[in-house]
Coordinates of C-alpha atoms (C1' of nucleotides) in Angstrom, one line a residue:
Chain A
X1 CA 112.8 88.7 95.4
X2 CA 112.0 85.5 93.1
X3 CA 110.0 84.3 90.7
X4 CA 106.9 83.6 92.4
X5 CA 105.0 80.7 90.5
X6 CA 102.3 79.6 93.2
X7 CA 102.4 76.3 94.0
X8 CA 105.5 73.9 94.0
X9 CA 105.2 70.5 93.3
X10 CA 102.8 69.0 91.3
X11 CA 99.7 69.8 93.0
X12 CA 96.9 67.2 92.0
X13 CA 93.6 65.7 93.1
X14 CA 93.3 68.0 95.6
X15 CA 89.7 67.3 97.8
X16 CA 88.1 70.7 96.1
X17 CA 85.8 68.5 94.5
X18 CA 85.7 69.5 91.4
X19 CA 86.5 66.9 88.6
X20 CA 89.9 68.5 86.9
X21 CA 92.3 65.3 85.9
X22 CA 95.7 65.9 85.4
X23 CA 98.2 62.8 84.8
X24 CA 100.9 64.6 86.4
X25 CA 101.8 62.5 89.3
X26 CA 99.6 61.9 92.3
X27 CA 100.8 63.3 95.4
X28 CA 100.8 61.2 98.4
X29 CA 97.9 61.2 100.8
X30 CA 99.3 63.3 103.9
X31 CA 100.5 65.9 101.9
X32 CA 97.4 66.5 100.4
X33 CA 95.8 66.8 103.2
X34 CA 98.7 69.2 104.6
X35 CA 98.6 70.7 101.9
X36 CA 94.7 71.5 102.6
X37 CA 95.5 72.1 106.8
X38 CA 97.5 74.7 105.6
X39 CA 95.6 76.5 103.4
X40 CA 92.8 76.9 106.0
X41 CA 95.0 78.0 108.8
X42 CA 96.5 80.7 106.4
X43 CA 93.1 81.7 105.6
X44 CA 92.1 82.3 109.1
X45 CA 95.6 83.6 110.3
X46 CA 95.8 85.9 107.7
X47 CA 92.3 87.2 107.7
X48 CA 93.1 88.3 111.3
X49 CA 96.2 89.9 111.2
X50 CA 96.8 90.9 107.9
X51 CA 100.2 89.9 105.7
X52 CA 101.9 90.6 108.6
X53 CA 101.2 87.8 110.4
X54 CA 104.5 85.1 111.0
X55 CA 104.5 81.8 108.9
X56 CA 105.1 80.0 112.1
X57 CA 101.5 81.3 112.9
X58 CA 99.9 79.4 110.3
X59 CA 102.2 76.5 110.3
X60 CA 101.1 76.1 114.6
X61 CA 97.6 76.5 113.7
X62 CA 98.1 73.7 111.1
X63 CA 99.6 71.6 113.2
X64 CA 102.7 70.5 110.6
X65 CA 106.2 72.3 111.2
X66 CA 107.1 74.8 108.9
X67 CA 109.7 73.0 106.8
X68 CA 106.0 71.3 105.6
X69 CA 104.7 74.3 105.0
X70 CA 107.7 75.2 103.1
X71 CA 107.6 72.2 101.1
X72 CA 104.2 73.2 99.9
X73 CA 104.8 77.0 99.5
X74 CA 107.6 78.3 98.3
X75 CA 107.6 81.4 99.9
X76 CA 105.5 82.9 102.3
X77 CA 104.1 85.8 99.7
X78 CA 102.9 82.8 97.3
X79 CA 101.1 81.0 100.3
X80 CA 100.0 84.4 100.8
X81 CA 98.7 85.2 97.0
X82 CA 97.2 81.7 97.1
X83 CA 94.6 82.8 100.0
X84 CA 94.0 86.3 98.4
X85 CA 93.4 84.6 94.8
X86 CA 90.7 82.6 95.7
X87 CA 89.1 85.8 97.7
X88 CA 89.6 87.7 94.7
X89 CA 88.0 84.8 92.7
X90 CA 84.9 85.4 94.3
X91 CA 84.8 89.0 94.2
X92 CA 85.7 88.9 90.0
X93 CA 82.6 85.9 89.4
X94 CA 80.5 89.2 91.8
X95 CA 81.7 91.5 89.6
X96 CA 80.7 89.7 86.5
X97 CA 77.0 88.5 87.9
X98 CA 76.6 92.4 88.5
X99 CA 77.4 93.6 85.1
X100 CA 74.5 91.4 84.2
X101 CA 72.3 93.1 85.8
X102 CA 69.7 94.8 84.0
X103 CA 69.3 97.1 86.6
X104 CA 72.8 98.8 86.4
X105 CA 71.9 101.3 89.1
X106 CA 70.9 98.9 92.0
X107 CA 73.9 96.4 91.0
X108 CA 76.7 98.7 91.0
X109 CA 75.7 99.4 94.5
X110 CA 75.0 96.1 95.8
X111 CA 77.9 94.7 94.3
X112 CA 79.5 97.6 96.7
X113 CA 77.8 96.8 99.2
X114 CA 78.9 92.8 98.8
X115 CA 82.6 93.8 98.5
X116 CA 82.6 96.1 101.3
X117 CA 80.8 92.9 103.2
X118 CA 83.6 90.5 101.8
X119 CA 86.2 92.6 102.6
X120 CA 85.0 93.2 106.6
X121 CA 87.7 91.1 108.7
X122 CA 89.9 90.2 105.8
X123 CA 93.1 91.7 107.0
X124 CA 94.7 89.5 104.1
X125 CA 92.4 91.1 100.9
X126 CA 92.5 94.4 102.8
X127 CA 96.2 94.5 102.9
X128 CA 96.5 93.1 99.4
X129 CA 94.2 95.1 97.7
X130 CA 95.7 98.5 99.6
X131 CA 99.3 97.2 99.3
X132 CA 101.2 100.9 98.8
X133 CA 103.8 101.3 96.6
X134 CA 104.2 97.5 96.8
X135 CA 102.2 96.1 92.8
X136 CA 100.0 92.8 93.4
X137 CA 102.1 90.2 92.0
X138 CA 101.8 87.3 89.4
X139 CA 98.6 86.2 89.1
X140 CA 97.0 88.4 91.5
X141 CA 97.3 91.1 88.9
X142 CA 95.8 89.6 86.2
X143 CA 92.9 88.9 88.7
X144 CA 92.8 92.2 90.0
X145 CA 92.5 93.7 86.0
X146 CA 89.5 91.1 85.9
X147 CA 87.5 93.0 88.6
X148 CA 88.2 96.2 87.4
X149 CA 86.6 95.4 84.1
X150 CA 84.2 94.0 85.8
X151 CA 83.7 97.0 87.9
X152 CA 84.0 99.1 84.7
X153 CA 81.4 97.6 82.7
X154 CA 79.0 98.2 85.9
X155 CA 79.8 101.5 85.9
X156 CA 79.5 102.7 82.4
X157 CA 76.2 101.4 82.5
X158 CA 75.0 102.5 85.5
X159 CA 76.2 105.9 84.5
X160 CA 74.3 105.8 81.2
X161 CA 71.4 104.6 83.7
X162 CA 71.9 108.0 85.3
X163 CA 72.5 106.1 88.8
X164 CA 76.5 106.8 89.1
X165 CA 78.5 110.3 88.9
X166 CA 80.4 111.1 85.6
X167 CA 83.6 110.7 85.0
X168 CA 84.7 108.1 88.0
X169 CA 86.9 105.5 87.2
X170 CA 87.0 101.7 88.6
X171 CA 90.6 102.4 90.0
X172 CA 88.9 105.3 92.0
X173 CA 85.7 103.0 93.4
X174 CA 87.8 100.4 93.9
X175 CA 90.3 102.5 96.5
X176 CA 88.0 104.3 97.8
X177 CA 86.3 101.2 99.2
X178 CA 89.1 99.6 100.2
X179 CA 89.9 102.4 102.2
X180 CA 87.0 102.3 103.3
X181 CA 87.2 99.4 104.5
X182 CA 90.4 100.2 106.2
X183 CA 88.8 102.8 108.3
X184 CA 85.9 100.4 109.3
X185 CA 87.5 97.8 110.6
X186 CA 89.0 99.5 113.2
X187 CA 87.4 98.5 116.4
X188 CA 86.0 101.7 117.7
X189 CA 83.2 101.4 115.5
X190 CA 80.5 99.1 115.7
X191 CA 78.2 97.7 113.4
X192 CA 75.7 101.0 113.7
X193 CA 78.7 103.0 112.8
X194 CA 80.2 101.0 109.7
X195 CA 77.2 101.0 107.6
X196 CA 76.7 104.3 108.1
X197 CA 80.2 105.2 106.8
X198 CA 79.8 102.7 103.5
X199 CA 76.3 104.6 103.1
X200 CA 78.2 107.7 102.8
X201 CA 80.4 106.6 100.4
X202 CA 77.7 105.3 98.1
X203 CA 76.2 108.1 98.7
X204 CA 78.8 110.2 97.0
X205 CA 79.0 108.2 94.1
X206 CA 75.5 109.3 93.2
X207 CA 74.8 111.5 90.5
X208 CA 75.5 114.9 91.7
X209 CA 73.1 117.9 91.9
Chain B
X1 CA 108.7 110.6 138.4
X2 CA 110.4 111.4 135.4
X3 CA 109.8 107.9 133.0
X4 CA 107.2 108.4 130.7
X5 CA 107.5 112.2 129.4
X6 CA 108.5 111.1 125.8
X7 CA 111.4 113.6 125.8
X8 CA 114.6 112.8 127.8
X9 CA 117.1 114.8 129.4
X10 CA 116.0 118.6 131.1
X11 CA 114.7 120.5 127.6
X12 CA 115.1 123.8 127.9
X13 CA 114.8 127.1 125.9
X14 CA 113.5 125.2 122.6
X15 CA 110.7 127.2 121.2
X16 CA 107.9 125.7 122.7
X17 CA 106.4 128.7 123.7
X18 CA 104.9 127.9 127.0
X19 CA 105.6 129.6 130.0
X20 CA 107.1 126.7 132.0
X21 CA 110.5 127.9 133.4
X22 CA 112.6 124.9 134.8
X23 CA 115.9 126.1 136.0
X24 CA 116.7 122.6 136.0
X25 CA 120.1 123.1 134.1
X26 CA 121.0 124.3 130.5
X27 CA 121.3 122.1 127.4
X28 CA 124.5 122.1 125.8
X29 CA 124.5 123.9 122.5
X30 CA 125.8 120.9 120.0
X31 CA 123.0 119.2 122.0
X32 CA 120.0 121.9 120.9
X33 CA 121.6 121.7 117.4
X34 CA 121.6 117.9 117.3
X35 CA 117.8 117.9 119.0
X36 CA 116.8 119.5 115.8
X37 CA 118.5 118.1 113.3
X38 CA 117.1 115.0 114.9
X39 CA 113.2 116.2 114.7
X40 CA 113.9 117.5 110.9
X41 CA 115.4 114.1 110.1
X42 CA 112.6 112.3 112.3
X43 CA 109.8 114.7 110.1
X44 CA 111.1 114.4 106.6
X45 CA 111.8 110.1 106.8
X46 CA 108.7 109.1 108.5
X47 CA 106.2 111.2 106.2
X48 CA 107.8 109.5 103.3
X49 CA 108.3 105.9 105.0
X50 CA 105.5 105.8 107.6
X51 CA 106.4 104.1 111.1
X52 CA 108.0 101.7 109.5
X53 CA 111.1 104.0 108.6
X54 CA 114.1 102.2 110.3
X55 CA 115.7 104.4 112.9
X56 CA 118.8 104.4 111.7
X57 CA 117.5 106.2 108.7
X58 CA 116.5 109.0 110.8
X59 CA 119.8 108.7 112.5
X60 CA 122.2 109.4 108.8
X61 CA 119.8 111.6 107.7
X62 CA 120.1 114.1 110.4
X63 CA 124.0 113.0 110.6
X64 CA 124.2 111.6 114.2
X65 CA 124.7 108.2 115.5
X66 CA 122.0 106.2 117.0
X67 CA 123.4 106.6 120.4
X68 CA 122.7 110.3 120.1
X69 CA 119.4 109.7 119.1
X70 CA 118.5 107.4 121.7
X71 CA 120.0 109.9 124.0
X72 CA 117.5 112.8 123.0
X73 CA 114.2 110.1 122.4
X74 CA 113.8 106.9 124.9
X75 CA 112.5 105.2 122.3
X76 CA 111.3 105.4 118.5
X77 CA 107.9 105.4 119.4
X78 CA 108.3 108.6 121.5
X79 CA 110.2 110.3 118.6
X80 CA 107.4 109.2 116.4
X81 CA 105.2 110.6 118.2
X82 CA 106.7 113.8 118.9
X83 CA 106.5 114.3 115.3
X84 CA 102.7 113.3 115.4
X85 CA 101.7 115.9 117.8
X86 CA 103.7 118.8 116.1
X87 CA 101.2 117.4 113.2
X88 CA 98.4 117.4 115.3
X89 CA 98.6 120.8 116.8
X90 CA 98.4 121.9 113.2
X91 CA 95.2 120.0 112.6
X92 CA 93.6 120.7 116.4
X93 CA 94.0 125.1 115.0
X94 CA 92.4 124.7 111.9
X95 CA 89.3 122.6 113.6
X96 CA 89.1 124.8 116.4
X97 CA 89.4 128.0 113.3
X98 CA 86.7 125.9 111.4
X99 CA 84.6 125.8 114.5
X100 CA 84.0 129.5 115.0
X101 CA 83.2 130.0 111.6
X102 CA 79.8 131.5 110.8
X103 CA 79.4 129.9 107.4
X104 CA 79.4 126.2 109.4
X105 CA 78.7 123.8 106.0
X106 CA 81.3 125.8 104.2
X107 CA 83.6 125.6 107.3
X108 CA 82.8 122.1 107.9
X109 CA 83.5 121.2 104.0
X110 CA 86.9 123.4 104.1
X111 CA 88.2 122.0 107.2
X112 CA 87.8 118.5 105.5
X113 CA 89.6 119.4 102.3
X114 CA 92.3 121.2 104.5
X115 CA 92.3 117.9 106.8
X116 CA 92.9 115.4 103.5
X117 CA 95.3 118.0 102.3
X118 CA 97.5 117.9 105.5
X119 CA 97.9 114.3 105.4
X120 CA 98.8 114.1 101.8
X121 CA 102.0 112.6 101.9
X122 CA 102.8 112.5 105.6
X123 CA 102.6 108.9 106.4
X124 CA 103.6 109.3 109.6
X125 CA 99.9 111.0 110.3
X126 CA 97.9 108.5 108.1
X127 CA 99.8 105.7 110.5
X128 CA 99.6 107.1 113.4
X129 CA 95.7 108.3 113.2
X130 CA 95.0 104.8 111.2
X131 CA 96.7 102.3 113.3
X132 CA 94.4 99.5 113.4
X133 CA 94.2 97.8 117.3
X134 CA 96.7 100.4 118.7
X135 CA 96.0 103.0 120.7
X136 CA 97.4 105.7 120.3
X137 CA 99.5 106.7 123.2
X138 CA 100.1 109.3 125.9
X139 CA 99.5 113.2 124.3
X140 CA 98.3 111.9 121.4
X141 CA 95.3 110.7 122.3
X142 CA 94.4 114.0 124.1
X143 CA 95.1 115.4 120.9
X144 CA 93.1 113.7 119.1
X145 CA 90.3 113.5 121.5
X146 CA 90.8 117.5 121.3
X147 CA 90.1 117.3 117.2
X148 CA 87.4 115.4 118.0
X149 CA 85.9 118.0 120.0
X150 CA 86.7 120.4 116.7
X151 CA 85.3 117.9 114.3
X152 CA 81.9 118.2 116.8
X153 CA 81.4 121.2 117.1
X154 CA 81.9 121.6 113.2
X155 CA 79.3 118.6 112.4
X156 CA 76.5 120.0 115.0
X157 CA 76.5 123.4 113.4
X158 CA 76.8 122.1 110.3
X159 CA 74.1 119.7 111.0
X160 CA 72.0 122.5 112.2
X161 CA 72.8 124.4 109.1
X162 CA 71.3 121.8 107.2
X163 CA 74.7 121.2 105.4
X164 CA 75.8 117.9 106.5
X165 CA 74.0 114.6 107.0
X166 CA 72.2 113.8 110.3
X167 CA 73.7 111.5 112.7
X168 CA 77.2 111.2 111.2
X169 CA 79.7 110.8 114.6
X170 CA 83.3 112.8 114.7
X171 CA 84.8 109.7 114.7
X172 CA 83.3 108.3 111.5
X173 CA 84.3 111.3 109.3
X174 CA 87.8 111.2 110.8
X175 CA 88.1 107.5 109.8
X176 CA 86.1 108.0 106.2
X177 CA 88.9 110.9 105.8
X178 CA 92.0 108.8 107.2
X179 CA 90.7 106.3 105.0
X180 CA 90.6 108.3 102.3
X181 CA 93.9 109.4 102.4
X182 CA 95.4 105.8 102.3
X183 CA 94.0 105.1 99.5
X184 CA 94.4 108.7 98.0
X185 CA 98.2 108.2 98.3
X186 CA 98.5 105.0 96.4
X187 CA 100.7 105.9 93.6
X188 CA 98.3 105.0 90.5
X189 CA 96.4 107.4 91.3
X190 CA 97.0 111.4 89.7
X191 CA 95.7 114.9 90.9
X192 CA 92.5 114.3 89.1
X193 CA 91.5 111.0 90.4
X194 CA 92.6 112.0 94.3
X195 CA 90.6 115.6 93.7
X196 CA 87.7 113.1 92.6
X197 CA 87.8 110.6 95.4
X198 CA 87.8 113.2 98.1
X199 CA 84.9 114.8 96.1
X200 CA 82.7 111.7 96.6
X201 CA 83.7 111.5 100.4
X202 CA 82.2 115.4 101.0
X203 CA 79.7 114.6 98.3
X204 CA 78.3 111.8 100.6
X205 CA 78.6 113.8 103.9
X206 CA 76.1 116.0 102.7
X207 CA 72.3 115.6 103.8
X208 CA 70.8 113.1 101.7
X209 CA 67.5 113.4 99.8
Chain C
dC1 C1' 106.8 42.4 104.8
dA2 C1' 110.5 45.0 103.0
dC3 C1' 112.0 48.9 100.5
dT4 C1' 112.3 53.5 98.7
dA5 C1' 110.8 57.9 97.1
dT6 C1' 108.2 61.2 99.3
dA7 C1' 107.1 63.9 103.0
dC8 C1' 107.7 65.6 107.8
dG9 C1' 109.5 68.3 111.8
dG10 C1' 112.0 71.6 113.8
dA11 C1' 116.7 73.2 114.9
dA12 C1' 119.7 76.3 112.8
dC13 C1' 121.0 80.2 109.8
dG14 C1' 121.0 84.9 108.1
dA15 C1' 118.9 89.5 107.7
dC16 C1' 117.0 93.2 109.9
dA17 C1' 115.3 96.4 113.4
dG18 C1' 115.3 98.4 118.2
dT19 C1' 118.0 99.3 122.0
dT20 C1' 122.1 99.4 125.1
dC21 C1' 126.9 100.3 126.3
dC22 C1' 131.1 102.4 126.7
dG23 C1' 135.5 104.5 125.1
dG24 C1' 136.4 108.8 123.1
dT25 C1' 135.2 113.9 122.2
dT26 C1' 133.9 118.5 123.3
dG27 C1' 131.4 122.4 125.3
dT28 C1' 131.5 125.0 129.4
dC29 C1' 133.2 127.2 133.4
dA30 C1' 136.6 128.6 136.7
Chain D
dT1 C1' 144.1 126.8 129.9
dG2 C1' 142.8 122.8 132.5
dA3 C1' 139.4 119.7 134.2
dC4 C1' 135.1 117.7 134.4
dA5 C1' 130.6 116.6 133.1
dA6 C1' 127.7 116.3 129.3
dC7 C1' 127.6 114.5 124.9
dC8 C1' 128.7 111.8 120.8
dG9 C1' 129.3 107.6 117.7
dG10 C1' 128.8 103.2 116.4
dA11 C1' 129.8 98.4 117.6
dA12 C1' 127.4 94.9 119.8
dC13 C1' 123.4 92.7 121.9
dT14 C1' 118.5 91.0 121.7
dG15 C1' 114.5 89.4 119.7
dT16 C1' 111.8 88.5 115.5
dC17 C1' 110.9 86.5 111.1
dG18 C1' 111.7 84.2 106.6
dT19 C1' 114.0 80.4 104.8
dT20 C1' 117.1 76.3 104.5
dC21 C1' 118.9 71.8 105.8
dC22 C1' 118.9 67.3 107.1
dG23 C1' 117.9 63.3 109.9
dT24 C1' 113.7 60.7 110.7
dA25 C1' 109.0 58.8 109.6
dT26 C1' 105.7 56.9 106.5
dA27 C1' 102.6 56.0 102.4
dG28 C1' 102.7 53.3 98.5
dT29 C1' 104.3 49.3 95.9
dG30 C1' 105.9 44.5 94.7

DNA sequence: CACTATACGGAACGACAGTTCCGGTTGTCA
DNA sequence: TGACAACCGGAACTGTCGTTCCGTATAGTG
């Protein structure tokens, strides 16, 4: 219902540590660190209970009021896309260290094995990545075309490697694990219980007899 | 002594089949009509919508007012899930079909298919059988305890055929298959690709190497 | 230390969904 | 046909959630 852009005001020297110096304007010292209170309390809050989960939530958790939070946020969906980007940041530099591989077969199925793994008890990524009907937004998408090339170039190989199936495509691997991991986080099944279901998935996407 | 029955007022003479006679007191006829026009509306919104579906959606569709509704269901959830068990009946036969079969992997295998197939675009069920943290209530969950017992029998003889993988729990296939579906019914995805992805779920329930 | 742009907090607003209530309608039976 | 109980419709109530507004507090500066 807007435009979406991400952030609001001129975000800056924010404590990530890394070096990146933009002569914007420097944002005063509280708000950066609100700014940073409320990024972790939305990545906790919404790891546990999904999109779903009520900005006041994450705002209480942060300890500022909401109209803070709104300062920072314009919306609850980009405070939102901001947590799943940086998850999906991490699963796209996966993706890309696996297409490395020289062992196509064992690294299409680890890297499965390592999204399944980063997935487990991310409501937020879960519900992102399984949104129906509902298309990943702004920059999410872009992010989300980076991992499936990524997954793509990990499964042509491993195909030609004679480790993967013919003929299935990253949107396929990609939904089927995230249904997956849909199913597996439901609480009637315990550890035992979850690998054994992502074993039979990677099972199936073994060359077939 | 007459709260939680999840339908309301004395039912009577609707073609449920069982023997139970009640001469508690006949239904008025617009009443039957409405009763059904009611459970058509309930069926037809919440497969497309899921749980979610407002109620006053089922309401216009089957051309009462909420009141009536509310008169013929205490409460959505109890419509809901009067819908669900209808659904779940369905799915309870054709496990307890598949589990007198002599041919158990090929029963086993159909049953799935037939399973995934039935949930193809009814929401409602992939809600109701994948609600994450809730339970679900009352008849349901003898229901589903009952395809459980299906599913079982179906996996040991399979098992014993040599047809299925060792150690593989009712519930897990149930979620891998629930699973599945939600991701199955994402719209990117084309007759092909959701033929595929269900492929790779059998494909890894059979014994592995 | 004073001053101001910036930031903060949280009450208030509007949208939406589930549920209740009650005046009016209608099937049923004598 | 008349009368009553069952039934209907939908406005109104309640609670939740996203978002806005504005008076107050404070970091940064001269």
């Amino acid at each position: 219902m807007n435009e979406a852009g991400g952030v609001t005001t001129a975000v800056r020297g924010d404590g990530e540590a890394s070096a990146d110096e933009a002569p914007v304007r420097p944002m005063r010292a509280d708000a950066v660190r609100n700014r940073r209170l409320i990024l972790e309390a939305a990545e906790e809050v919404f790891a546990a209970q999904g999109v779903s989960a009520p900005i006041d939530a994450v705002a209480e958790r942060a300890g500022v009021g909401v109209g803070t939070l709104y300062r920072h946020f314009p919306t609850k969906e980009a405070l939102f896309e901001a947590i799943v980007l940086t998850r999906l940041e991490e699963l796209v530099a996966a993706a890309a260290a696996g297409a490395e591989r020289d062992d196509a077969g064992e690294a299409f199925f680890s890297f499965l094995r390592t999204f399944a793994g980063k997935l487990s008890n991310k409501h937020d990524l879960i519900d992102a990545l399984g949104a129906e009907g509902i298309d990943i937004k702004s920059q999410c998408a872009g992010m989300a075309g980076d991992l499936e090339s990524g997954v793509e170039t990990m499964i042509r190989r491993a195909e030609a490697a004679g480790a993967v199936r013919d003929g299935i495509t990253p949107k396929e691997v990609l939904g089927l694990v995230v249904g997956l991991c849909q199913a597996t986080e439901r609480p009637e099944f315990d550890g035992v219980s979850r690998q054994r279901m992502v074993d039979v998935v990677c099972a199936g996407l073994r060359p077939q007899a």
